[in-house]
mmCIF file of C-alpha atoms in Angstrom:
data_model
loop_
_atom_site.group_PDB
_atom_site.id
_atom_site.type_symbol
_atom_site.label_atom_id
_atom_site.label_comp_id
_atom_site.label_asym_id
_atom_site.label_seq_id
_atom_site.Cartn_x
_atom_site.Cartn_y
_atom_site.Cartn_z
ATOM 1 C CA MET A 1 0.083 0.059 0.084
ATOM 2 C CA LYS A 2 2.952 2.201 0.711
ATOM 3 C CA ASN A 3 3.953 2.316 -2.908
ATOM 4 C CA GLY A 4 0.487 3.316 -4.047
ATOM 5 C CA SER A 5 0.396 6.212 -1.998
ATOM 6 C CA GLU A 6 3.574 7.954 -2.711
ATOM 7 C CA THR A 7 4.537 10.219 -5.462
ATOM 8 C CA MET A 8 7.247 8.774 -7.539
ATOM 9 C CA GLU A 9 10.101 10.621 -9.283
ATOM 10 C CA THR A 10 11.293 7.522 -10.974
ATOM 11 C CA GLU A 11 9.950 3.935 -10.594
ATOM 12 C CA GLU A 12 12.188 3.690 -7.665
ATOM 13 C CA ASP A 13 12.281 6.807 -6.017
ATOM 14 C CA LEU A 14 9.937 7.669 -3.340
ATOM 15 C CA LEU A 15 9.951 10.772 -1.329
ATOM 16 C CA THR A 16 10.414 11.164 2.376
ATOM 17 C CA LEU A 17 7.122 11.318 3.907
ATOM 18 C CA LEU A 18 5.995 13.150 6.870
ATOM 19 C CA HIS A 19 2.527 12.168 8.491
ATOM 20 C CA ILE A 20 1.277 14.962 10.541
ATOM 21 C CA LYS A 21 -1.746 14.272 12.652
ATOM 22 C CA LEU A 22 -3.402 16.994 14.835
ATOM 23 C CA TYR A 23 -5.438 16.718 17.839
ATOM 24 C CA HIS A 24 -6.957 19.591 20.112
ATOM 25 C CA PRO A 25 -9.623 18.640 22.745
ATOM 26 C CA GLN A 26 -11.923 21.488 21.375
ATOM 27 C CA GLN A 27 -11.271 20.521 17.672
ATOM 28 C CA SER A 28 -14.922 19.668 17.029
ATOM 29 C CA CYS A 29 -16.390 23.127 18.133
ATOM 30 C CA LYS A 30 -13.859 25.596 16.910
ATOM 31 C CA GLY A 31 -12.523 26.148 13.321
ATOM 32 C CA LEU A 32 -9.038 25.650 14.545
ATOM 33 C CA TYR A 33 -8.033 23.919 11.373
ATOM 34 C CA SER A 34 -10.030 26.026 8.978
ATOM 35 C CA LEU A 35 -6.767 27.322 7.341
ATOM 36 C CA LEU A 36 -5.025 23.813 6.945
ATOM 37 C CA PRO A 37 -5.152 21.637 3.853
ATOM 38 C CA LEU A 38 -6.423 18.492 5.729
ATOM 39 C CA GLY A 39 -6.540 15.328 3.919
ATOM 40 C CA THR A 40 -4.223 16.479 1.429
ATOM 41 C CA ARG A 41 -0.436 15.401 0.513
ATOM 42 C CA SER A 42 1.762 18.358 -0.380
ATOM 43 C CA ARG A 43 5.427 18.587 -1.347
ATOM 44 C CA HIS A 44 7.877 20.807 -0.061
ATOM 45 C CA SER A 45 11.456 21.906 -0.714
ATOM 46 C CA ALA A 46 13.870 20.384 1.630
ATOM 47 C CA ASP A 47 15.602 23.594 2.018
ATOM 48 C CA ASP A 48 12.861 25.505 3.556
ATOM 49 C CA PRO A 49 11.656 24.897 7.091
ATOM 50 C CA LEU A 50 8.038 24.079 7.646
ATOM 51 C CA ARG A 51 6.518 26.391 10.374
ATOM 52 C CA LEU A 52 3.559 25.954 12.199
ATOM 53 C CA GLY A 53 1.972 28.713 14.240
ATOM 54 C CA ARG A 54 -0.905 31.329 13.949
ATOM 55 C CA ASP A 55 0.658 33.495 11.354
ATOM 56 C CA ALA A 56 -0.577 32.598 7.855
ATOM 57 C CA GLN A 57 2.150 34.816 6.328
ATOM 58 C CA ALA A 58 5.072 33.317 8.163
ATOM 59 C CA CYS A 59 3.826 29.758 8.446
ATOM 60 C CA THR A 60 3.430 26.796 6.153
ATOM 61 C CA TYR A 61 0.747 25.607 8.304
ATOM 62 C CA CYS A 62 -1.608 27.985 10.165
ATOM 63 C CA LEU A 63 -3.847 27.329 13.107
ATOM 64 C CA ALA A 64 -6.875 29.667 13.326
ATOM 65 C CA ASP A 65 -6.372 30.067 17.181
ATOM 66 C CA PRO A 66 -5.455 33.227 19.032
ATOM 67 C CA ARG A 67 -3.775 31.122 21.744
ATOM 68 C CA VAL A 68 -1.283 29.742 19.506
ATOM 69 C CA SER A 69 2.018 31.711 18.844
ATOM 70 C CA ARG A 70 2.578 33.549 15.512
ATOM 71 C CA LYS A 71 5.426 31.187 14.912
ATOM 72 C CA GLN A 72 4.942 27.985 17.209
ATOM 73 C CA LEU A 73 7.425 25.458 15.878
ATOM 74 C CA ALA A 74 9.637 24.648 12.883
ATOM 75 C CA LEU A 75 10.558 21.340 11.132
ATOM 76 C CA SER A 76 13.827 21.582 9.286
ATOM 77 C CA ALA A 77 15.011 18.845 7.038
ATOM 78 C CA TYR A 78 18.652 17.906 6.769
ATOM 79 C CA ARG A 79 21.052 14.947 5.826
ATOM 80 C CA THR A 80 23.768 13.414 7.559
ATOM 81 C CA PRO A 81 26.923 12.068 5.852
ATOM 82 C CA GLN A 82 26.198 8.605 6.985
ATOM 83 C CA SER A 83 22.947 8.150 5.157
ATOM 84 C CA PRO A 84 20.975 9.308 2.096
ATOM 85 C CA GLU A 85 17.863 9.786 4.355
ATOM 86 C CA ILE A 86 16.041 13.126 4.941
ATOM 87 C CA LEU A 87 16.035 13.588 8.447
ATOM 88 C CA PHE A 88 14.135 16.441 10.438
ATOM 89 C CA SER A 89 14.874 18.585 13.511
ATOM 90 C CA VAL A 90 12.093 20.280 15.465
ATOM 91 C CA GLN A 91 12.584 23.870 16.906
ATOM 92 C CA ASN A 92 10.559 25.741 19.439
ATOM 93 C CA LEU A 93 9.819 29.071 18.012
ATOM 94 C CA SER A 94 7.475 30.404 20.620
ATOM 95 C CA GLN A 95 8.570 32.726 23.165
ATOM 96 C CA ARG A 96 5.581 32.016 25.510
ATOM 97 C CA GLY A 97 5.723 28.256 25.993
ATOM 98 C CA ARG A 98 7.542 25.326 25.977
ATOM 99 C CA LEU A 99 7.369 22.545 23.325
ATOM 100 C CA SER A 100 7.065 18.907 24.360
ATOM 101 C CA VAL A 101 8.658 16.315 22.067
ATOM 102 C CA ASN A 102 8.323 12.709 23.150
ATOM 103 C CA GLY A 103 8.281 13.985 26.886
ATOM 104 C CA SER A 104 11.453 16.178 26.365
ATOM 105 C CA SER A 105 10.953 19.974 26.890
ATOM 106 C CA LEU A 106 12.467 22.768 24.720
ATOM 107 C CA GLY A 107 12.267 26.440 25.394
ATOM 108 C CA HIS A 108 12.451 29.216 23.011
ATOM 109 C CA LEU A 109 14.684 28.462 20.117
ATOM 110 C CA GLU A 110 15.847 25.269 21.544
ATOM 111 C CA LYS A 111 15.859 22.362 19.105
ATOM 112 C CA MET A 112 16.421 18.598 18.777
ATOM 113 C CA ASP A 113 16.411 16.006 16.099
ATOM 114 C CA LEU A 114 12.801 14.723 15.479
ATOM 115 C CA PRO A 115 12.239 11.119 16.316
ATOM 116 C CA ASP A 116 10.737 9.074 13.641
ATOM 117 C CA LYS A 117 7.633 8.857 15.653
ATOM 118 C CA ALA A 118 7.196 12.066 17.578
ATOM 119 C CA LEU A 119 4.385 13.275 19.813
ATOM 120 C CA ILE A 120 4.747 17.070 19.878
ATOM 121 C CA ARG A 121 2.672 19.121 22.540
ATOM 122 C CA PHE A 122 2.077 22.677 22.901
ATOM 123 C CA GLY A 123 -0.897 24.315 24.761
ATOM 124 C CA GLU A 124 -3.531 21.671 24.350
ATOM 125 C CA TYR A 125 -2.416 20.652 20.954
ATOM 126 C CA GLU A 126 -1.035 17.224 20.188
ATOM 127 C CA VAL A 127 0.650 16.716 17.015
ATOM 128 C CA LEU A 128 1.665 13.194 16.076
ATOM 129 C CA ILE A 129 4.381 13.198 13.259
ATOM 130 C CA VAL A 130 5.627 9.955 11.790
ATOM 131 C CA ARG A 131 8.433 10.102 9.301
ATOM 132 C CA GLU A 132 8.232 7.401 6.461
ATOM 133 C CA PRO A 133 11.789 7.267 4.840
ATOM 134 C CA GLY A 134 12.361 7.781 1.302
ATOM 135 C CA GLU A 135 14.931 8.368 -1.130
ATOM 136 C CA ALA A 136 16.854 11.683 -0.379
ATOM 137 C CA LYS A 137 15.838 14.305 -2.956
ATOM 138 C CA ALA A 138 15.570 17.937 -2.798
ATOM 139 C CA SER A 139 12.009 17.491 -1.397
ATOM 140 C CA PHE A 140 9.479 15.578 0.691
ATOM 141 C CA GLU A 141 5.968 15.211 1.307
ATOM 142 C CA VAL A 142 3.561 16.066 4.055
ATOM 143 C CA ASP A 143 0.304 14.502 4.788
ATOM 144 C CA LEU A 144 -2.082 16.490 7.084
ATOM 145 C CA GLU A 145 -4.822 14.845 9.248
ATOM 146 C CA VAL A 146 -6.885 15.242 12.185
ATOM 147 C CA LEU A 147 -7.049 12.511 14.831
ATOM 148 C CA PRO A 148 -10.427 11.911 16.299
ATOM 149 C CA VAL A 149 -9.108 11.284 19.744
ATOM 150 C CA SER A 150 -5.950 12.049 21.685
ATOM 151 C CA PRO A 151 -3.007 10.085 20.737
ATOM 152 C CA SER A 152 -1.677 10.308 24.117
ATOM 153 C CA ARG A 153 -4.782 8.583 25.691
ATOM 154 C CA GLU A 154 -5.284 4.911 26.396
ATOM 155 C CA THR A 155 -7.360 4.337 23.307
ATOM 156 C CA CYS A 156 -6.065 4.957 20.021
ATOM 157 C CA SER A 157 -7.098 6.069 16.720
ATOM 158 C CA SER A 158 -9.295 3.267 15.075
ATOM 159 C CA GLU A 159 -8.833 3.871 11.342
ATOM 160 C CA PRO A 160 -8.497 0.667 9.620
ATOM 161 C CA GLY A 161 -6.520 1.198 6.457
ATOM 162 C CA ARG A 162 -4.196 3.623 7.927
ATOM 163 C CA ALA A 163 -0.617 3.030 8.223
ATOM 164 C CA PRO A 164 -0.115 0.309 10.928
ATOM 165 C CA VAL A 165 2.747 2.107 12.582
ATOM 166 C CA MET A 166 0.130 4.433 13.969
ATOM 167 C CA ASP A 167 -1.436 1.856 16.236
ATOM 168 C CA THR A 168 -0.939 1.706 19.964
ATOM 169 C CA ALA A 169 1.885 -0.594 19.741
ATOM 170 C CA TRP A 170 4.179 2.363 19.485
ATOM 171 C CA LEU A 171 2.576 3.997 22.407
ATOM 172 C CA GLY A 172 3.602 0.900 24.613
ATOM 173 C CA LYS A 173 0.052 0.227 25.552
ATOM 174 C CA THR A 174 -1.647 -3.093 25.321
ATOM 175 C CA GLY A 175 -3.716 -2.742 22.232
ATOM 176 C CA PRO A 176 -5.617 -4.986 20.027
ATOM 177 C CA GLN A 177 -3.584 -7.617 18.295
ATOM 178 C CA GLU A 178 -5.128 -7.225 14.835
ATOM 179 C CA THR A 179 -4.547 -3.856 13.546
ATOM 180 C CA ASP A 180 -7.575 -3.761 11.263
ATOM 181 C CA GLU A 181 -10.130 -4.199 14.236
ATOM 182 C CA THR A 182 -12.541 -1.258 14.931
ATOM 183 C CA LEU A 183 -11.721 -0.390 18.617
ATOM 184 C CA ILE A 184 -14.389 0.547 21.056
ATOM 185 C CA CYS A 185 -13.804 4.281 21.941
ATOM 186 C CA TYR A 186 -13.525 5.132 25.821
ATOM 187 C CA SER A 187 -14.487 8.529 26.372
ATOM 188 C CA MET B 1 35.947 49.705 25.632
ATOM 189 C CA GLU B 2 35.593 50.168 21.877
ATOM 190 C CA LEU B 3 33.227 47.225 21.414
ATOM 191 C CA PHE B 4 30.445 49.050 22.976
ATOM 192 C CA HIS B 5 30.103 51.511 20.239
ATOM 193 C CA TRP B 6 29.447 48.842 17.678
ATOM 194 C CA ARG B 7 26.601 47.092 19.391
ATOM 195 C CA THR B 8 22.956 47.846 19.513
ATOM 196 C CA MET B 9 21.452 47.784 23.005
ATOM 197 C CA GLU B 10 18.029 46.972 23.809
ATOM 198 C CA THR B 11 18.484 48.036 27.315
ATOM 199 C CA GLU B 12 21.384 49.502 29.066
ATOM 200 C CA GLU B 13 22.877 45.856 29.780
ATOM 201 C CA ASP B 14 21.366 43.986 26.731
ATOM 202 C CA LEU B 15 23.527 43.509 23.691
ATOM 203 C CA LEU B 16 22.437 41.511 20.650
ATOM 204 C CA THR B 17 24.289 38.607 19.313
ATOM 205 C CA LEU B 18 26.251 39.926 16.474
ATOM 206 C CA LEU B 19 27.550 38.107 13.157
ATOM 207 C CA HIS B 20 30.316 39.780 11.436
ATOM 208 C CA ILE B 21 30.081 38.444 7.955
ATOM 209 C CA LYS B 22 33.211 39.268 5.707
ATOM 210 C CA LEU B 23 33.199 38.076 1.932
ATOM 211 C CA TYR B 24 36.012 37.563 -0.308
ATOM 212 C CA HIS B 25 36.103 36.744 -3.914
ATOM 213 C CA PRO B 26 39.164 36.807 -6.055
ATOM 214 C CA GLN B 27 37.199 38.579 -8.913
ATOM 215 C CA GLN B 28 35.345 40.863 -6.440
ATOM 216 C CA SER B 29 36.963 44.062 -8.038
ATOM 217 C CA CYS B 30 35.820 43.526 -11.522
ATOM 218 C CA LYS B 31 32.345 41.874 -11.227
ATOM 219 C CA GLY B 32 29.361 43.369 -9.447
ATOM 220 C CA LEU B 33 29.179 40.421 -7.067
ATOM 221 C CA TYR B 34 28.021 42.292 -4.073
ATOM 222 C CA SER B 35 25.773 44.857 -6.010
ATOM 223 C CA LEU B 36 22.647 43.355 -4.398
ATOM 224 C CA LEU B 37 24.243 43.144 -0.697
ATOM 225 C CA PRO B 38 23.819 45.856 1.941
ATOM 226 C CA LEU B 39 27.593 46.253 2.419
ATOM 227 C CA GLY B 40 28.919 48.164 5.333
ATOM 228 C CA THR B 41 25.610 48.152 7.117
ATOM 229 C CA ARG B 42 24.234 46.440 10.371
ATOM 230 C CA SER B 43 20.980 44.792 10.104
ATOM 231 C CA ARG B 44 18.622 43.161 12.620
ATOM 232 C CA HIS B 45 17.193 39.562 11.968
ATOM 233 C CA SER B 46 14.516 37.620 13.732
ATOM 234 C CA ALA B 47 16.167 34.541 15.424
ATOM 235 C CA ASP B 48 13.432 32.297 14.022
ATOM 236 C CA ASP B 49 14.121 32.635 10.327
ATOM 237 C CA PRO B 50 17.150 31.252 8.693
ATOM 238 C CA LEU B 51 19.709 33.708 7.046
ATOM 239 C CA ARG B 52 20.016 32.569 3.292
ATOM 240 C CA LEU B 53 22.796 33.229 1.055
ATOM 241 C CA GLY B 54 22.522 32.675 -2.671
ATOM 242 C CA ARG B 55 21.665 33.847 -5.919
ATOM 243 C CA ASP B 56 17.878 33.808 -5.702
ATOM 244 C CA ALA B 57 17.116 37.433 -4.482
ATOM 245 C CA GLN B 58 13.587 36.321 -3.471
ATOM 246 C CA ALA B 59 14.510 33.318 -1.524
ATOM 247 C CA CYS B 60 17.574 34.552 0.191
ATOM 248 C CA THR B 61 18.478 37.289 2.700
ATOM 249 C CA TYR B 62 21.795 37.893 1.101
ATOM 250 C CA CYS B 63 22.084 37.653 -2.701
ATOM 251 C CA LEU B 64 25.135 37.183 -4.596
ATOM 252 C CA ALA B 65 25.011 38.530 -8.222
ATOM 253 C CA ASP B 66 26.775 35.585 -9.978
ATOM 254 C CA PRO B 67 25.281 33.007 -12.013
ATOM 255 C CA ARG B 68 27.749 30.362 -10.723
ATOM 256 C CA VAL B 69 26.350 30.622 -7.292
ATOM 257 C CA SER B 70 23.400 28.266 -6.400
ATOM 258 C CA ARG B 71 19.924 29.719 -6.138
ATOM 259 C CA LYS B 72 20.106 28.890 -2.448
ATOM 260 C CA GLN B 73 23.762 28.203 -1.465
ATOM 261 C CA LEU B 74 23.797 28.101 2.366
ATOM 262 C CA ALA B 75 21.702 28.825 5.404
ATOM 263 C CA LEU B 76 22.696 30.000 8.902
ATOM 264 C CA SER B 77 20.125 29.142 11.505
ATOM 265 C CA ALA B 78 20.007 30.488 14.963
ATOM 266 C CA TYR B 79 19.308 28.207 17.960
ATOM 267 C CA ARG B 80 19.759 27.919 21.744
ATOM 268 C CA THR B 81 20.718 25.232 24.081
ATOM 269 C CA PRO B 82 19.506 24.686 27.530
ATOM 270 C CA GLN B 83 22.798 25.120 29.129
ATOM 271 C CA SER B 84 23.086 28.824 27.861
ATOM 272 C CA PRO B 85 21.220 31.766 27.058
ATOM 273 C CA GLU B 86 23.470 32.405 24.137
ATOM 274 C CA ILE B 87 22.207 32.462 20.556
ATOM 275 C CA LEU B 88 24.276 30.064 18.439
ATOM 276 C CA PHE B 89 24.304 29.135 14.794
ATOM 277 C CA SER B 90 24.315 26.175 12.573
ATOM 278 C CA VAL B 91 25.215 26.227 8.891
ATOM 279 C CA GLN B 92 23.651 24.010 6.401
ATOM 280 C CA ASN B 93 24.759 23.559 2.664
ATOM 281 C CA LEU B 94 21.661 24.177 0.364
ATOM 282 C CA SER B 95 23.453 23.487 -2.811
ATOM 283 C CA GLN B 96 22.931 20.448 -4.919
ATOM 284 C CA ARG B 97 25.786 21.260 -7.027
ATOM 285 C CA GLY B 98 28.695 21.403 -4.630
ATOM 286 C CA ARG B 99 30.019 21.125 -1.175
ATOM 287 C CA LEU B 100 30.482 23.574 1.383
ATOM 288 C CA SER B 101 33.620 23.952 3.433
ATOM 289 C CA VAL B 102 33.433 25.111 7.085
ATOM 290 C CA ASN B 103 36.849 25.484 8.774
ATOM 291 C CA GLY B 104 37.853 22.561 6.509
ATOM 292 C CA SER B 105 35.034 20.240 7.115
ATOM 293 C CA SER B 106 32.980 19.619 4.043
ATOM 294 C CA LEU B 107 29.244 19.470 3.942
ATOM 295 C CA GLY B 108 27.211 17.902 1.177
ATOM 296 C CA HIS B 109 23.761 18.794 0.277
ATOM 297 C CA LEU B 110 21.491 19.349 2.974
ATOM 298 C CA GLU B 111 24.296 18.366 5.624
ATOM 299 C CA LYS B 112 24.546 20.833 8.529
ATOM 300 C CA MET B 113 26.848 21.422 11.441
ATOM 301 C CA ASP B 114 27.346 24.001 14.374
ATOM 302 C CA LEU B 115 28.891 27.161 13.036
ATOM 303 C CA PRO B 116 32.164 27.774 14.949
ATOM 304 C CA ASP B 117 32.416 31.073 16.698
ATOM 305 C CA LYS B 118 35.070 31.976 14.076
ATOM 306 C CA ALA B 119 34.293 30.230 10.677
ATOM 307 C CA LEU B 120 35.764 30.235 7.159
ATOM 308 C CA ILE B 121 33.150 28.980 4.891
ATOM 309 C CA ARG B 122 33.950 28.214 1.392
ATOM 310 C CA PHE B 123 32.201 27.401 -1.752
ATOM 311 C CA GLY B 124 33.236 28.012 -5.506
ATOM 312 C CA GLU B 125 35.823 30.594 -5.231
ATOM 313 C CA TYR B 126 34.037 32.358 -2.296
ATOM 314 C CA GLU B 127 35.526 32.759 1.220
ATOM 315 C CA VAL B 128 33.123 33.875 3.776
ATOM 316 C CA LEU B 129 34.662 34.706 7.200
ATOM 317 C CA ILE B 130 31.906 34.719 10.025
ATOM 318 C CA VAL B 131 32.742 35.739 13.482
ATOM 319 C CA ARG B 132 30.117 35.505 16.209
ATOM 320 C CA GLU B 133 30.041 38.101 18.885
ATOM 321 C CA PRO B 134 27.897 36.891 21.788
ATOM 322 C CA GLY B 135 25.138 39.056 23.246
ATOM 323 C CA GLU B 136 22.205 38.762 25.388
ATOM 324 C CA ALA B 137 19.886 36.038 24.097
ATOM 325 C CA LYS B 138 16.840 37.657 22.667
ATOM 326 C CA ALA B 139 14.442 37.059 19.753
ATOM 327 C CA SER B 140 16.856 38.770 17.357
ATOM 328 C CA PHE B 141 20.481 39.212 16.465
ATOM 329 C CA GLU B 142 22.466 41.526 14.157
ATOM 330 C CA VAL B 143 24.587 41.064 11.025
ATOM 331 C CA ASP B 144 27.459 43.148 9.915
ATOM 332 C CA LEU B 145 28.181 42.681 6.041
ATOM 333 C CA GLU B 146 31.756 43.723 4.759
ATOM 334 C CA VAL B 147 34.147 42.679 2.033
ATOM 335 C CA LEU B 148 37.690 41.790 2.726
ATOM 336 C CA PRO B 149 40.266 43.275 0.291
ATOM 337 C CA VAL B 150 42.322 40.229 0.470
ATOM 338 C CA SER B 151 41.805 36.509 0.983
ATOM 339 C CA PRO B 152 41.293 35.706 4.609
ATOM 340 C CA SER B 153 43.108 32.297 4.055
ATOM 341 C CA ARG B 154 46.062 33.755 2.455
ATOM 342 C CA GLU B 155 49.412 34.472 4.358
ATOM 343 C CA THR B 156 48.756 38.091 4.613
ATOM 344 C CA CYS B 157 45.797 39.433 6.739
ATOM 345 C CA THR B 158 43.199 42.081 6.490
ATOM 346 C CA SER B 159 44.597 45.493 8.032
ATOM 347 C CA GLU B 160 41.718 47.511 9.320
ATOM 348 C CA PRO B 161 42.392 49.323 12.488
ATOM 349 C CA GLY B 162 39.480 50.024 14.459
ATOM 350 C CA ARG B 163 37.590 46.965 13.617
ATOM 351 C CA ALA B 164 36.491 44.580 16.402
ATOM 352 C CA PRO B 165 39.833 43.132 17.656
ATOM 353 C CA VAL B 166 38.460 39.491 17.438
ATOM 354 C CA MET B 167 38.961 39.939 13.565
ATOM 355 C CA ASP B 168 42.705 40.386 13.640
ATOM 356 C CA THR B 169 45.307 37.702 12.914
ATOM 357 C CA GLY B 170 45.435 36.928 16.669
ATOM 358 C CA SER B 171 42.739 34.281 15.823
ATOM 359 C CA ALA B 172 45.311 32.543 13.802
ATOM 360 C CA ASN B 173 47.264 32.052 17.056
ATOM 361 C CA HIS B 174 44.483 30.148 18.244
ATOM 362 C CA ASN B 175 44.618 27.419 15.755
ATOM 363 C CA THR B 176 41.582 28.479 13.788
ATOM 364 C CA ALA B 177 41.251 25.767 11.159
ATOM 365 C CA GLY B 178 41.440 27.390 7.593
ATOM 366 C CA LEU B 179 43.281 30.531 8.660
ATOM 367 C CA ARG B 180 46.677 29.343 8.158
ATOM 368 C CA GLU B 181 48.636 32.590 7.745
ATOM 369 C CA GLU B 182 51.681 33.889 9.655
ATOM 370 C CA SER B 183 50.681 37.003 11.436
ATOM 371 C CA PRO B 184 52.132 40.257 12.394
ATOM 372 C CA GLN B 185 52.352 40.867 16.082
ATOM 373 C CA GLU B 186 50.886 44.446 15.928
ATOM 374 C CA THR B 187 47.254 44.240 15.073
ATOM 375 C CA ASP B 188 47.264 47.885 13.803
ATOM 376 C CA GLU B 189 50.121 47.498 11.515
ATOM 377 C CA THR B 190 49.625 47.863 7.732
ATOM 378 C CA VAL B 191 50.812 44.648 6.371
ATOM 379 C CA ILE B 192 52.892 44.604 3.320
ATOM 380 C CA TYR B 193 50.907 42.560 0.573
ATOM 381 C CA HIS B 194 52.776 39.701 -0.714
ATOM 382 C CA SER B 195 51.115 38.776 -3.933
#
C-alpha cells in the first residue's frame, strides 16, 4: 500500500513522507483547522523549514487559534554524511511556552532531532508526526490529518487502512493484536 | 571599551548577538558580485528565520549577483541550548551542485554543522569569514556585512584598524582551522601585501 500512496520521481524513488496528525480537545467546536489543507498530500522543498503557527504569512501551516504563537514551531530537513535519508529537526519558535517532544521539553529557540515517531505538544495541541523514509531528494512530502481522539490517551485512533505504525503498539500500551479491528472508544 | 560603540543595546545591559560576515572573491573588484548586498551596514534579524545566502534574491536574505552561485547556497540558522542563554548558529549546505567547506570540514547537500564562533566558509571561489560576537539572548540578532580586500586564508591578513579586535590575526594564533597565515604581532600595523 505504501507504494501506491507516494509520489514517485522515478519507478524506484519515493520521497520522504511526514504524516502529521493533529489533535485538540476543542477541535470539533472551533474552526482551529480552517486554514489547513487537511486530507491532502503536499510537497515541500527540503531547503525551507516547515513552520506551524498562527501567522498565515510566516507559516506553512496556520492554526486559526489566538492562543497559538505567531510562529509556534519549525521542522527543518537535513541530511547526515552517513545516510542518504532526509531527517528532521524540530525547533520551538514560541517565546511564550515550552514545546514537548516525546516528553522532552524545549524552550524558546531550542531544538532537537525529530524522532521517527514523535508526539509534539504545545498548549492543548498534540501533534503526532511519523516519518516514512524515502529516497533523499531535494523535496519531501507531508500528509496532514486530524485525529478523532487524543493520541496520548489509552485508546487509540481506530482507522483501519491507515499506516499500521499508527496503532498503539508504538505508544507502549496493550492494544488489539489485529490492526484492522475497529476499537471501542472509551471517552 | 571600543566594542560598545558597535553594539545595539535594547536596554542598558542587553547587547544583541552579532555576526560579522566578511566576504572575499578573487574577482570581486571587476564583477558586480556584491551589487545586491547591503555592504557596510548592520541589520537586525529575527532569530526564528534562517539567513540564506545565494543567487535567488527572492529566497535569500543575502543575494550574490553571480550566475555560478546556487540559487540557495547556504543557510545560517539560530538556535539555543538549555545550558546557555546564548544564541548559536548552525550552517547548512543548500546547494545540490557543490560542497560547502566550514573550517576545513566538508558538507554535502542538506548537511549541516554547528557554526564555530570563527568560521571560514568556502564555496566555489568565495570565502566567507563569519565571526560571532555573543550578546544577550533575545528574539533577534544583528549582522554586519563587509568585503575583505584580500583573501582571509592567505598568508597576509586584513589590516583594518578600528575593527573588532577579534577579527585580527590574533585568531590565527588560536589554531583556527582554515586561517593558516603567519601573522604580524601588532594588529594595527599595515601589512605588506605579498602577491
